[in-house]
mmCIF file of C-alpha atoms in Angstrom:
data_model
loop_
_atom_site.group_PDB
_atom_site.id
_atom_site.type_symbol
_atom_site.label_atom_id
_atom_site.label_comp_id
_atom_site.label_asym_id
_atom_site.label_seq_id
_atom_site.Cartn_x
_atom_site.Cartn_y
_atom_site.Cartn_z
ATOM 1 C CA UNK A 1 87.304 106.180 111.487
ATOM 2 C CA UNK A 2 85.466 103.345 109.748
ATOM 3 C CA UNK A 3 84.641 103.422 106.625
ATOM 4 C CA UNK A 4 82.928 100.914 105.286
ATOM 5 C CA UNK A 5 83.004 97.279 104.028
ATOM 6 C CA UNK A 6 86.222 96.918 101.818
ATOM 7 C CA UNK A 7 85.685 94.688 98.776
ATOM 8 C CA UNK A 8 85.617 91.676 98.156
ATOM 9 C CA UNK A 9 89.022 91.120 96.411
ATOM 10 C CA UNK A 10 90.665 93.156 98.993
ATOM 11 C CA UNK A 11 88.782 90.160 101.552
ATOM 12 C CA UNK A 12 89.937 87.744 99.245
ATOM 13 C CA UNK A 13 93.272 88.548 98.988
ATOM 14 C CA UNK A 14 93.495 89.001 103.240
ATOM 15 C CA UNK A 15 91.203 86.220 104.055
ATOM 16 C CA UNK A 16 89.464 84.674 101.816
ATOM 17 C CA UNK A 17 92.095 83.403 99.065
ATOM 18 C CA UNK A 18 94.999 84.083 100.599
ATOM 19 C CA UNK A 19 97.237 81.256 101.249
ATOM 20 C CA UNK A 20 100.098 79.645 102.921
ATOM 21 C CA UNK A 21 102.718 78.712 100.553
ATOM 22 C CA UNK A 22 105.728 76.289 100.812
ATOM 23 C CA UNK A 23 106.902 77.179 97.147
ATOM 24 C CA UNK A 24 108.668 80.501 95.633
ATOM 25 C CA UNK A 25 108.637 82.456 92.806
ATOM 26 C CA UNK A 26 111.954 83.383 92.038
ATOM 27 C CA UNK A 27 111.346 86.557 92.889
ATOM 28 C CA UNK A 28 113.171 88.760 95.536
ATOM 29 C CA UNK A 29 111.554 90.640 98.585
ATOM 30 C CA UNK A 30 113.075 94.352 98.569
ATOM 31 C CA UNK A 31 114.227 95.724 102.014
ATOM 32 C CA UNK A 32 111.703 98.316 101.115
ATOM 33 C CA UNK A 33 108.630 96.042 101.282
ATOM 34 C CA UNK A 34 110.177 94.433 105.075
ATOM 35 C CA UNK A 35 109.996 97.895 106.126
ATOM 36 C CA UNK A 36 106.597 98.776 104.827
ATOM 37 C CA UNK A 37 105.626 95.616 106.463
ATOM 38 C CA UNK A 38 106.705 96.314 110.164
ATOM 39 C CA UNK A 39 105.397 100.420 109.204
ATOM 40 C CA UNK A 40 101.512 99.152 108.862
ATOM 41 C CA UNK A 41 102.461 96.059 111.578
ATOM 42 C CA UNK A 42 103.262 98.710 114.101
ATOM 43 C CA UNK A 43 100.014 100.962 114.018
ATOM 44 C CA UNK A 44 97.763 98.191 115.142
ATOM 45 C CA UNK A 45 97.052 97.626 118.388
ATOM 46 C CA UNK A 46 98.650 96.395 122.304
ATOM 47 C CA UNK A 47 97.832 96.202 125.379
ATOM 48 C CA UNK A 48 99.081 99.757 126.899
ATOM 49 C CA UNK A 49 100.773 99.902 123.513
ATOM 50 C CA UNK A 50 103.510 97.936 124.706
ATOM 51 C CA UNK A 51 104.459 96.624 121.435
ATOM 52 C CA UNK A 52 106.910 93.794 122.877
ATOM 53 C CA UNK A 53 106.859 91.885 118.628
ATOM 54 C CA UNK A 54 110.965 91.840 117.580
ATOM 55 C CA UNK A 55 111.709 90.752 114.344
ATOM 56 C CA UNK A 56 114.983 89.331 112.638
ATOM 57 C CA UNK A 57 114.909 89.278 109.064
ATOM 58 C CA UNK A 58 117.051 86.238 107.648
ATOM 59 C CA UNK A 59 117.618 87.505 103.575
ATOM 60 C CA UNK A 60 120.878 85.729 103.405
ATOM 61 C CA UNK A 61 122.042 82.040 102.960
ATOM 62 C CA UNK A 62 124.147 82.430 105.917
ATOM 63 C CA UNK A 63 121.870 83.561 108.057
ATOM 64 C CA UNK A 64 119.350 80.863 106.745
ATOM 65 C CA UNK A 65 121.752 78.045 106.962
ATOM 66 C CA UNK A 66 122.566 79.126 110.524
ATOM 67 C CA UNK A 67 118.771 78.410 111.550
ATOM 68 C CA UNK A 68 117.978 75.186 109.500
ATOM 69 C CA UNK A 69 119.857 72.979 112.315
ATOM 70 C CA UNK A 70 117.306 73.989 114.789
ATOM 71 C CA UNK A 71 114.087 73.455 112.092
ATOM 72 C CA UNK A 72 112.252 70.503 111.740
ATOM 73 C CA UNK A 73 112.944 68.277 109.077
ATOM 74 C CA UNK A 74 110.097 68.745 106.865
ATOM 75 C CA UNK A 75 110.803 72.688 107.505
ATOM 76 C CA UNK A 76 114.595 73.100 106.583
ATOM 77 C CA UNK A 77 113.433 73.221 102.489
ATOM 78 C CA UNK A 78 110.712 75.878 103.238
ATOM 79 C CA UNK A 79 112.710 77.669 104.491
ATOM 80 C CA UNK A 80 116.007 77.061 102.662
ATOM 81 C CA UNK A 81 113.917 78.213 99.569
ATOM 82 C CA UNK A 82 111.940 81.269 100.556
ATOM 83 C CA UNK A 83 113.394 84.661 99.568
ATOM 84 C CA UNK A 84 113.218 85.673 103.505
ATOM 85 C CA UNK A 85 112.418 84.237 106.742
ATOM 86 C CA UNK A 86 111.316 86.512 109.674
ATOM 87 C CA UNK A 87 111.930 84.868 113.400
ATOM 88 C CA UNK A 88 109.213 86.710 115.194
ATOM 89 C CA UNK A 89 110.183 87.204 118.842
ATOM 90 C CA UNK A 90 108.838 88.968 121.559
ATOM 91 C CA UNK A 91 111.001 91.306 124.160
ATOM 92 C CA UNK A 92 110.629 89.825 128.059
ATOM 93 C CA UNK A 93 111.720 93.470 128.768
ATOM 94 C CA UNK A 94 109.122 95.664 126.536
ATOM 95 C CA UNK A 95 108.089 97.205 129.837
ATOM 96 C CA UNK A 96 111.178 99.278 129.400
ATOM 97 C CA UNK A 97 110.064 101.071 126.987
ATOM 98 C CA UNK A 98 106.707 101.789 128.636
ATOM 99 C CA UNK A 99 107.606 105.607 129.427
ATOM 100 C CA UNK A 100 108.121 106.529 126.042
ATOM 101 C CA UNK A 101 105.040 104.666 124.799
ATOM 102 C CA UNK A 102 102.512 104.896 127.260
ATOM 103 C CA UNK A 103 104.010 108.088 129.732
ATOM 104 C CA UNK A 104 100.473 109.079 131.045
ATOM 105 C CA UNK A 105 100.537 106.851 133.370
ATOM 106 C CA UNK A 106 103.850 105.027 135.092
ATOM 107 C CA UNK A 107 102.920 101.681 133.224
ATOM 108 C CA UNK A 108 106.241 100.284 133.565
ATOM 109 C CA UNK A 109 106.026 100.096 137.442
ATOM 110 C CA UNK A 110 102.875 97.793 137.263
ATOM 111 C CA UNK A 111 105.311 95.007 135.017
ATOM 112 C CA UNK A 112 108.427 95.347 137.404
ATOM 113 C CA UNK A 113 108.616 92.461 140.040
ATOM 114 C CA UNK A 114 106.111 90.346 138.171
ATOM 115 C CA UNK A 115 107.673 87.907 135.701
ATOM 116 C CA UNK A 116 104.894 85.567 135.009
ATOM 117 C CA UNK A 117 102.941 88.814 134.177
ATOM 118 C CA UNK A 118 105.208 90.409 131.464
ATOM 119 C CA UNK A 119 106.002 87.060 129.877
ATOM 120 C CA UNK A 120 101.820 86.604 129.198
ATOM 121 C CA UNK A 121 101.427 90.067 128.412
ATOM 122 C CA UNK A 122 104.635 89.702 125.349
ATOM 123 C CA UNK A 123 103.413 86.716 124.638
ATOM 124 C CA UNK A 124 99.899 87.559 123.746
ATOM 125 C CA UNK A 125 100.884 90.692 122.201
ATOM 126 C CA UNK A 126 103.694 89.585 120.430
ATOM 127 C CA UNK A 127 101.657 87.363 119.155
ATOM 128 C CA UNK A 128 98.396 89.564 118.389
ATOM 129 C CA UNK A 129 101.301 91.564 116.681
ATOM 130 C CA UNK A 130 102.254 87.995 114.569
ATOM 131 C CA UNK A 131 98.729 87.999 113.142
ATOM 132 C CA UNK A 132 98.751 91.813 112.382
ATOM 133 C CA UNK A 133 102.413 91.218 110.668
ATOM 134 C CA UNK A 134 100.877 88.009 108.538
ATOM 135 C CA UNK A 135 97.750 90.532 107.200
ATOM 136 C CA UNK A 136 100.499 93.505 106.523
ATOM 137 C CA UNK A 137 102.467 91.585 104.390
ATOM 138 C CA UNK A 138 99.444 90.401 102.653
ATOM 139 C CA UNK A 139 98.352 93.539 102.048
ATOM 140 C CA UNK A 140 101.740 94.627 100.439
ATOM 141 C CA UNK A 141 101.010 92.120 97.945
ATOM 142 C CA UNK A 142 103.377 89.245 99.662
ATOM 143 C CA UNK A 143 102.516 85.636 100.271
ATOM 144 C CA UNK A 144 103.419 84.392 103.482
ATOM 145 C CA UNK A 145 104.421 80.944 105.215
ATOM 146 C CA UNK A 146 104.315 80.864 109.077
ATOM 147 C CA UNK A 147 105.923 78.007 110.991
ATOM 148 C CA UNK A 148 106.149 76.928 114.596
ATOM 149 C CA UNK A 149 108.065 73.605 113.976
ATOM 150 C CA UNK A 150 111.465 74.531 115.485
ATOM 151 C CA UNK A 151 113.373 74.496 118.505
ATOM 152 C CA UNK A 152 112.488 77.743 120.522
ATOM 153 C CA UNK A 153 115.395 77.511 122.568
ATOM 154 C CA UNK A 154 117.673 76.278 120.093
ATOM 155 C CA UNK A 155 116.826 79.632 118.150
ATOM 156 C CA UNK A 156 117.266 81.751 121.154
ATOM 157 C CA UNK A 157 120.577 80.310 121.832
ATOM 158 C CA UNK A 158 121.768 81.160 118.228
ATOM 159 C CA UNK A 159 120.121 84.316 117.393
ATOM 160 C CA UNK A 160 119.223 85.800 120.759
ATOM 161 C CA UNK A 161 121.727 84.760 123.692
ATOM 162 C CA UNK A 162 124.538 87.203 123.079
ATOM 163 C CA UNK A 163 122.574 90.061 121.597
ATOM 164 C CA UNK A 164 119.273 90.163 122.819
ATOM 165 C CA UNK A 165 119.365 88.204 125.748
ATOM 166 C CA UNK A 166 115.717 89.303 126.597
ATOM 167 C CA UNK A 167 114.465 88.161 123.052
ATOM 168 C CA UNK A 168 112.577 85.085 123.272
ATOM 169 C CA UNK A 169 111.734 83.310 119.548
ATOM 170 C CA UNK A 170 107.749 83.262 119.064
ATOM 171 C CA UNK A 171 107.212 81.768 115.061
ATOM 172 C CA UNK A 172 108.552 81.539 111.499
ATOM 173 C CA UNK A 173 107.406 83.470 108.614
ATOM 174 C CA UNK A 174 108.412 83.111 105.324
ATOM 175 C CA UNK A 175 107.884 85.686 102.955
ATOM 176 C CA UNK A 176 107.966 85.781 99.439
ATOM 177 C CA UNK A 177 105.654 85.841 96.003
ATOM 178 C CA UNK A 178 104.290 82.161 96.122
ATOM 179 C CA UNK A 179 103.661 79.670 93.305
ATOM 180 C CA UNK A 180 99.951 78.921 93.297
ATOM 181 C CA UNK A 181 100.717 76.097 91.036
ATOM 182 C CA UNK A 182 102.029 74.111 94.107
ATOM 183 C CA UNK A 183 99.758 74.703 96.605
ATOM 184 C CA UNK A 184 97.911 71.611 98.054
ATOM 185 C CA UNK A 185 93.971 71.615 98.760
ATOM 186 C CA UNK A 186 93.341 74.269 101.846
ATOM 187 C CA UNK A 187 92.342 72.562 105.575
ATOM 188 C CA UNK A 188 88.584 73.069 106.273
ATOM 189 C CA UNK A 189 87.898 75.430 108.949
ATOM 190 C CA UNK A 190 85.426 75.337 111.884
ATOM 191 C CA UNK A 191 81.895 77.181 111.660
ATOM 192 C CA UNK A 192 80.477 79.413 113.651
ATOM 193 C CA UNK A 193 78.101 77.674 115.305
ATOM 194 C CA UNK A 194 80.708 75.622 116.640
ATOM 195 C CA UNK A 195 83.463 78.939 117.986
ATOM 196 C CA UNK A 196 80.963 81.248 118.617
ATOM 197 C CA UNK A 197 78.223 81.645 120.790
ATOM 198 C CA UNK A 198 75.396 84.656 120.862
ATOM 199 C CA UNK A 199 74.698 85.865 124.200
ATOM 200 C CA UNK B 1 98.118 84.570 95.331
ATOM 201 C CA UNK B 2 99.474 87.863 95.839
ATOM 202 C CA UNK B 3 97.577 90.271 93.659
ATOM 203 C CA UNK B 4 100.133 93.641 94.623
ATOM 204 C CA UNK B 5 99.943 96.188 97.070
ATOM 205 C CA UNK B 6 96.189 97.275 98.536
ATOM 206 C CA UNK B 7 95.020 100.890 98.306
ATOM 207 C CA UNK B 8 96.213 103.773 100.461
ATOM 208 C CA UNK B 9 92.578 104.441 101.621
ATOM 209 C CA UNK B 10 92.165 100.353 102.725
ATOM 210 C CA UNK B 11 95.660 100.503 104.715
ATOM 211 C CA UNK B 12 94.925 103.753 106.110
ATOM 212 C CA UNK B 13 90.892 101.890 107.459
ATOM 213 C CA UNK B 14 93.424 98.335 108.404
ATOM 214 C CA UNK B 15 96.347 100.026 110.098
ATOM 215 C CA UNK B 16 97.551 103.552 109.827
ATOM 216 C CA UNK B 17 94.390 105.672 110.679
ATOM 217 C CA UNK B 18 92.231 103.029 112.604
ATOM 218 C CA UNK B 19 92.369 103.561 116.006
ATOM 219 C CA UNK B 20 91.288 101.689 119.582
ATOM 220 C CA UNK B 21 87.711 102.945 120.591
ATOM 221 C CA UNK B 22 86.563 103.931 124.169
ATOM 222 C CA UNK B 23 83.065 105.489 123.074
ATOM 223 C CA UNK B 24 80.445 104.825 120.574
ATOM 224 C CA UNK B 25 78.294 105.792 117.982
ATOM 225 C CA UNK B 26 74.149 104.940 118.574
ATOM 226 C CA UNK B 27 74.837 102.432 116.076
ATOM 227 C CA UNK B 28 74.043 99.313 116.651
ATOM 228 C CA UNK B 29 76.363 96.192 115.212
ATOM 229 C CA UNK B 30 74.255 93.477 113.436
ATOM 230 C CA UNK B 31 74.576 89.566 114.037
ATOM 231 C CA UNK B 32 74.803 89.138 110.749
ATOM 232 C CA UNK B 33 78.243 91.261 111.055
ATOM 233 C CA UNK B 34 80.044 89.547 113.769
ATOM 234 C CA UNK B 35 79.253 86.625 111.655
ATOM 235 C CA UNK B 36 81.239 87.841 108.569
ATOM 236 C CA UNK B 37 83.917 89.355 111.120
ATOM 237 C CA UNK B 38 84.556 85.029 111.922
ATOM 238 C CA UNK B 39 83.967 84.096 108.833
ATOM 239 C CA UNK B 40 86.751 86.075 107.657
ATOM 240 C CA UNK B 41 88.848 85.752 110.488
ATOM 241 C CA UNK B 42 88.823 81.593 110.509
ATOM 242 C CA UNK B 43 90.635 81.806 106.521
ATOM 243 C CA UNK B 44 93.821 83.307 108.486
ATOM 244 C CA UNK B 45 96.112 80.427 108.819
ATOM 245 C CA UNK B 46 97.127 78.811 112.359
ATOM 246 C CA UNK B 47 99.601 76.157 112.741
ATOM 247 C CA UNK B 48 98.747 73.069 112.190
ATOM 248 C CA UNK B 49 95.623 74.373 111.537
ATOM 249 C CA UNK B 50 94.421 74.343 114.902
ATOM 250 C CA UNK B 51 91.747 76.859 115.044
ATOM 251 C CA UNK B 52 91.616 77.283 119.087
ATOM 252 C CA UNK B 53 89.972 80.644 118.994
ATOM 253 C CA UNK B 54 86.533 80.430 120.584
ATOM 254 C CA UNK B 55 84.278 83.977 121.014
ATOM 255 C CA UNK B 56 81.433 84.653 123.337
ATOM 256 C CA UNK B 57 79.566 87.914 121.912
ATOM 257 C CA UNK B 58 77.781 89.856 124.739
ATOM 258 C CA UNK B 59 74.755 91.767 123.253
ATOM 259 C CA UNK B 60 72.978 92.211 125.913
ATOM 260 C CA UNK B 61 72.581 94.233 128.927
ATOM 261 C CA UNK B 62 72.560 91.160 131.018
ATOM 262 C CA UNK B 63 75.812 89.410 129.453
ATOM 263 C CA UNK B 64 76.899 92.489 129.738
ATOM 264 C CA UNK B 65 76.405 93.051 133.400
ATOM 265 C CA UNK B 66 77.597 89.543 134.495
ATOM 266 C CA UNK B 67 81.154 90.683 132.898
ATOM 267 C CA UNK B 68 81.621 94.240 134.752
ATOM 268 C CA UNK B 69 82.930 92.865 138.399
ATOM 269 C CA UNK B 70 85.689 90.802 136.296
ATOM 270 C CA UNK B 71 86.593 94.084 135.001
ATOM 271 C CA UNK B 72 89.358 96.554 136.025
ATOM 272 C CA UNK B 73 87.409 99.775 137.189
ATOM 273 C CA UNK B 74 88.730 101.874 134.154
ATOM 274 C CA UNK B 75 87.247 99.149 131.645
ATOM 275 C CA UNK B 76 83.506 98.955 133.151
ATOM 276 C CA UNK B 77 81.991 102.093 131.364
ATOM 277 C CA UNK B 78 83.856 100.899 127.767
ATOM 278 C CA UNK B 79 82.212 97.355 128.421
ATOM 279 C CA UNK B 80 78.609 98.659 129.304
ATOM 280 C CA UNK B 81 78.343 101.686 126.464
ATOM 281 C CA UNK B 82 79.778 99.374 124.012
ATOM 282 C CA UNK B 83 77.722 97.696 121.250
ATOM 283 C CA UNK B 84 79.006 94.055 121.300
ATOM 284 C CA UNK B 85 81.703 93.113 123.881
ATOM 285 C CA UNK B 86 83.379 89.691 122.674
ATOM 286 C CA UNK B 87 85.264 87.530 125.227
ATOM 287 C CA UNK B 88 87.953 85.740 122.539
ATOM 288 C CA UNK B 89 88.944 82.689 124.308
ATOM 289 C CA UNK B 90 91.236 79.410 123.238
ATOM 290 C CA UNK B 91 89.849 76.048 123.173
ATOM 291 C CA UNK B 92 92.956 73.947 125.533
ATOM 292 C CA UNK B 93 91.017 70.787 124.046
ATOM 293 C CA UNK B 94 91.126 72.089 120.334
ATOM 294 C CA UNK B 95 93.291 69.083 119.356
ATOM 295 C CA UNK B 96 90.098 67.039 119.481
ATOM 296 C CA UNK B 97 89.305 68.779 116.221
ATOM 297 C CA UNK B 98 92.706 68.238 114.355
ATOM 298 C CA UNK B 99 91.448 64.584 112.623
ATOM 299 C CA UNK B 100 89.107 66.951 110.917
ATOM 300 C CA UNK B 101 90.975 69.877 110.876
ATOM 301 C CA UNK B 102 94.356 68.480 109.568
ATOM 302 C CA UNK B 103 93.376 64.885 108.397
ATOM 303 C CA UNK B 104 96.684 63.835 106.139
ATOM 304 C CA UNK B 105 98.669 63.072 109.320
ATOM 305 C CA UNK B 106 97.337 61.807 113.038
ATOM 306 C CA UNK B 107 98.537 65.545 114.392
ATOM 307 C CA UNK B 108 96.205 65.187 117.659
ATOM 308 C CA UNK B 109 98.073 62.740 118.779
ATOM 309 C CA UNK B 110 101.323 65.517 118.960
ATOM 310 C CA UNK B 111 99.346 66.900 122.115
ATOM 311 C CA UNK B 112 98.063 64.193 123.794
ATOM 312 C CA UNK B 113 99.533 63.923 127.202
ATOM 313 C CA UNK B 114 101.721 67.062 127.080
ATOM 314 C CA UNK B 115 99.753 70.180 128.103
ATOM 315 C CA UNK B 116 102.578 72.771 128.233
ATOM 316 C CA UNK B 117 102.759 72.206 124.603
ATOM 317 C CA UNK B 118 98.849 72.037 124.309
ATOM 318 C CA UNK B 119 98.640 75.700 126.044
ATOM 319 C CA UNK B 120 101.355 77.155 124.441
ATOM 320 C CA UNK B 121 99.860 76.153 121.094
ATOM 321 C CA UNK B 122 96.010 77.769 121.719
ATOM 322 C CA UNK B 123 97.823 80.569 123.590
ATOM 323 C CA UNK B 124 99.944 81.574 120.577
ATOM 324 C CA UNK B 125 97.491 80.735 117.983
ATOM 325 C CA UNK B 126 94.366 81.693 119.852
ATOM 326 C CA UNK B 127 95.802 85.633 120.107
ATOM 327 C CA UNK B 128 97.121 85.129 116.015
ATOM 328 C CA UNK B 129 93.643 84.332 115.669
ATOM 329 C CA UNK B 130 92.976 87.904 117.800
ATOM 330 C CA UNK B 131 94.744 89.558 115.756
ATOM 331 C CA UNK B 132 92.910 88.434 112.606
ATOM 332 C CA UNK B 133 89.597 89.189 114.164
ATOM 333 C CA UNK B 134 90.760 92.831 115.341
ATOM 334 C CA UNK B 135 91.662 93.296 111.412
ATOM 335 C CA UNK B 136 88.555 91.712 110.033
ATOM 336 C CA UNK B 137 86.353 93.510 112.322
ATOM 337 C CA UNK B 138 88.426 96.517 110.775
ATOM 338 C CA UNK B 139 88.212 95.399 107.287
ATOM 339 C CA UNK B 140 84.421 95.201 107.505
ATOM 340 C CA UNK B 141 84.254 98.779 108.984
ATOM 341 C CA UNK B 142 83.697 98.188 112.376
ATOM 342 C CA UNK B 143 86.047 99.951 115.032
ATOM 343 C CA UNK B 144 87.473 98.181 118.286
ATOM 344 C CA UNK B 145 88.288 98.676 121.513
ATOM 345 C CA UNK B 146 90.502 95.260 122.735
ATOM 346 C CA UNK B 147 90.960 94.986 126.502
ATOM 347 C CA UNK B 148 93.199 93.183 128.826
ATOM 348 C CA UNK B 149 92.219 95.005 131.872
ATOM 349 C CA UNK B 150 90.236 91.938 133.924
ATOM 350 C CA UNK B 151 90.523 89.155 135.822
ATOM 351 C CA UNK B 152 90.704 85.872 133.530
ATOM 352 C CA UNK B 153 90.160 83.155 136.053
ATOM 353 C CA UNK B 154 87.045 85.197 136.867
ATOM 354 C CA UNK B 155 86.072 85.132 133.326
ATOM 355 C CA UNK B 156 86.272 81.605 133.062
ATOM 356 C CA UNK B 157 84.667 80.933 135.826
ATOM 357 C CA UNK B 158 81.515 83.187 135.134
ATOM 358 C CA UNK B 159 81.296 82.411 131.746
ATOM 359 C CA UNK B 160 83.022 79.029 130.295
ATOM 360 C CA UNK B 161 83.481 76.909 133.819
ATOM 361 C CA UNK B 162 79.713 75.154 133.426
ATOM 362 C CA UNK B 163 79.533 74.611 129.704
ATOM 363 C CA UNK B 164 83.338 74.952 128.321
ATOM 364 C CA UNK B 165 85.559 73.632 131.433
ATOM 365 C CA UNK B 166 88.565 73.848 128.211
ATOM 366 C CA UNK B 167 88.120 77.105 127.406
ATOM 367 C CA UNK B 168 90.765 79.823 128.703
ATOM 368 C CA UNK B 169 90.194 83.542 128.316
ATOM 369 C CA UNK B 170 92.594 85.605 126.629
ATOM 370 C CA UNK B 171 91.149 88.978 125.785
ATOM 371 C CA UNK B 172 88.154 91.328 125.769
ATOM 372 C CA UNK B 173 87.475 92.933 122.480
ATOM 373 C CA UNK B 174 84.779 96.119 122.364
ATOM 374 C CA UNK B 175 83.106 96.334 118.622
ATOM 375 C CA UNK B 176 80.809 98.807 117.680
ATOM 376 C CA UNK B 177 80.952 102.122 115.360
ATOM 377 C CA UNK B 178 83.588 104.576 117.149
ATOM 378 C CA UNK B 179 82.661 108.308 117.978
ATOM 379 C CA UNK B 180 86.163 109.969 116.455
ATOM 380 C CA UNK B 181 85.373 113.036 118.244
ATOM 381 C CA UNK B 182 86.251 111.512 121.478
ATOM 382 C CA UNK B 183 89.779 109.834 120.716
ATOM 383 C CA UNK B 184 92.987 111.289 122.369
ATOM 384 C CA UNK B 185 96.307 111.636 120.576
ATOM 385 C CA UNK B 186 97.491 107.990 119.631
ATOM 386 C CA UNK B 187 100.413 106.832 121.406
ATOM 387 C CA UNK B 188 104.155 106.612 119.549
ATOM 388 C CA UNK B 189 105.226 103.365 118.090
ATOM 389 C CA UNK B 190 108.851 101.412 117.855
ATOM 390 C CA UNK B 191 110.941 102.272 115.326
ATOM 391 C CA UNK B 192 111.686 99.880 112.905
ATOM 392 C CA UNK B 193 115.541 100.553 113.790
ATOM 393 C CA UNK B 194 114.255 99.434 117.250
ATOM 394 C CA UNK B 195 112.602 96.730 116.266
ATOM 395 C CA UNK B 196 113.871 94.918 113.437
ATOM 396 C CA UNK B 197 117.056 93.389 112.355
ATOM 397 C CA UNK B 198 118.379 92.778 108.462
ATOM 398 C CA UNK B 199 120.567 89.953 108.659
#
């Protein structure tokens, strides 16, 4: 079902000049656009589509102020000030669901018994599912800000413990329209030559 | 950044009618390609800006061939009919790059001496960075078929043990030009009512 090469400002604004931003436009995120986002997240790809990515969407300052004890400090303004902030989790139990989502085969029964298992499989698909989240907001127009400086358990204890006991917290997002004025000089990245080899 | 909301036709290639690939067109994919695929996927951000993805491209009939016994038997005819199979791996030593990569603060010095931290850093940011490349390699019109279906230890020890002891394997990721005639009926997703929480 390819198509072709998209163009280049669609590349841009994915890739190419698409950034992370720690400042806001004051600007809100519609519960719309969060839905849209997790409606294109959803299509791409797991491992026997096992989709274990969870996501809480924080739009209020209560929720907000309930997660900034468990941020680090150079964190609690990011995220104080972005219109929303998505804890992306992954589900220990996603195997549950297996029947429904994969019911050709009995999928489920290969994940029972084998903890160390699931909890790679949800984590590299919840994750996989992370970047695929990041590029779906993108492409709805929104600028995003991931973060990993928090306290995983901290979060699980707040958010997760009573709930969703099987939840376990994976990153940060923020989402929101940035402001390009404040954005500092982007990080190099590494070249091919040194990731990828030709065999 | 932001520029608004991308074309139905470009979400429909990224997400919503893209699918996972199992056989192939007589097409083959250029070098040149899989170099724009990384060159696209290295923009996405990772924290910290760690960049632990590392790929391995198998061309050729003998690369090829030295990856089928890792495989599950179900995988082996989708890894030899394929045009390029890439073995996306994580660098555990990737915060050996982080003076370069992130040079404002002395970040490597976050992960010397604790390698549960170390792992779980390339391990979440090296399948991010999977998830980029699966929608690069979309956005440049290539279809995939990603893989989990083998045995990583023997993965690393075929392919990364002699010249990249720090490299882990994570996933398998078939790229080529998909023959649409030969997909079955795509699988259901989660809900977003299953999935997400407004708080």
């Amino acid at each position: 079902m390819a198509s072709g090469v998209l163009s280049q400002p669609v590349l841009d604004q994915l890739f190419r000049q698409a950034r992370t931003h720690a400042y806001w436009q004051d600007r809100p995120v519609e519960d719309a656009t969060l839905r849209e986002v997790y409606d294109l997240t959803k299509m791409a790809p797991t491992s026997v589509n096992c989709n274990p990515l969870r996501i809480l969407f924080l739009r209020t300052r209560e929720a907000k102020e309930k997660l900034v004890p468990a941020l680090k400090e150079g964190n609690r303004r990011k995220v104080e000030e972005a219109p929303v902030t998505a804890i992306l989790a992954y589900d220990r139990r996603f195997h549950d669901h297996l029947p429904e989502l994969f019911s050709h085969v009995d999928a489920r029964a290969w994940f029972v018994g084998d903890e160390p298992y699931r909890e790679e499989t949800a984590f590299r698909n919840g994750s996989l599912q992370g970047g695929y989240f990041i590029l779906a907001a993108r492409a709805l127009g929104l600028d995003v800000g991931p973060l990993s400086g928090f306290d995983n358990d901290m979060v699980d204890g707040l958010f997760f413990a009573e709930r969703y006991p099987n939840y376990r917290s994976n990153f940060l997002c923020n989402l929101g329209y940035g402001d390009a004025d404040r954005l500092r000089p982007r990080g190099p990245r590494l070249g091919f030559e040194q990731v990828c080899t030709l065999l």
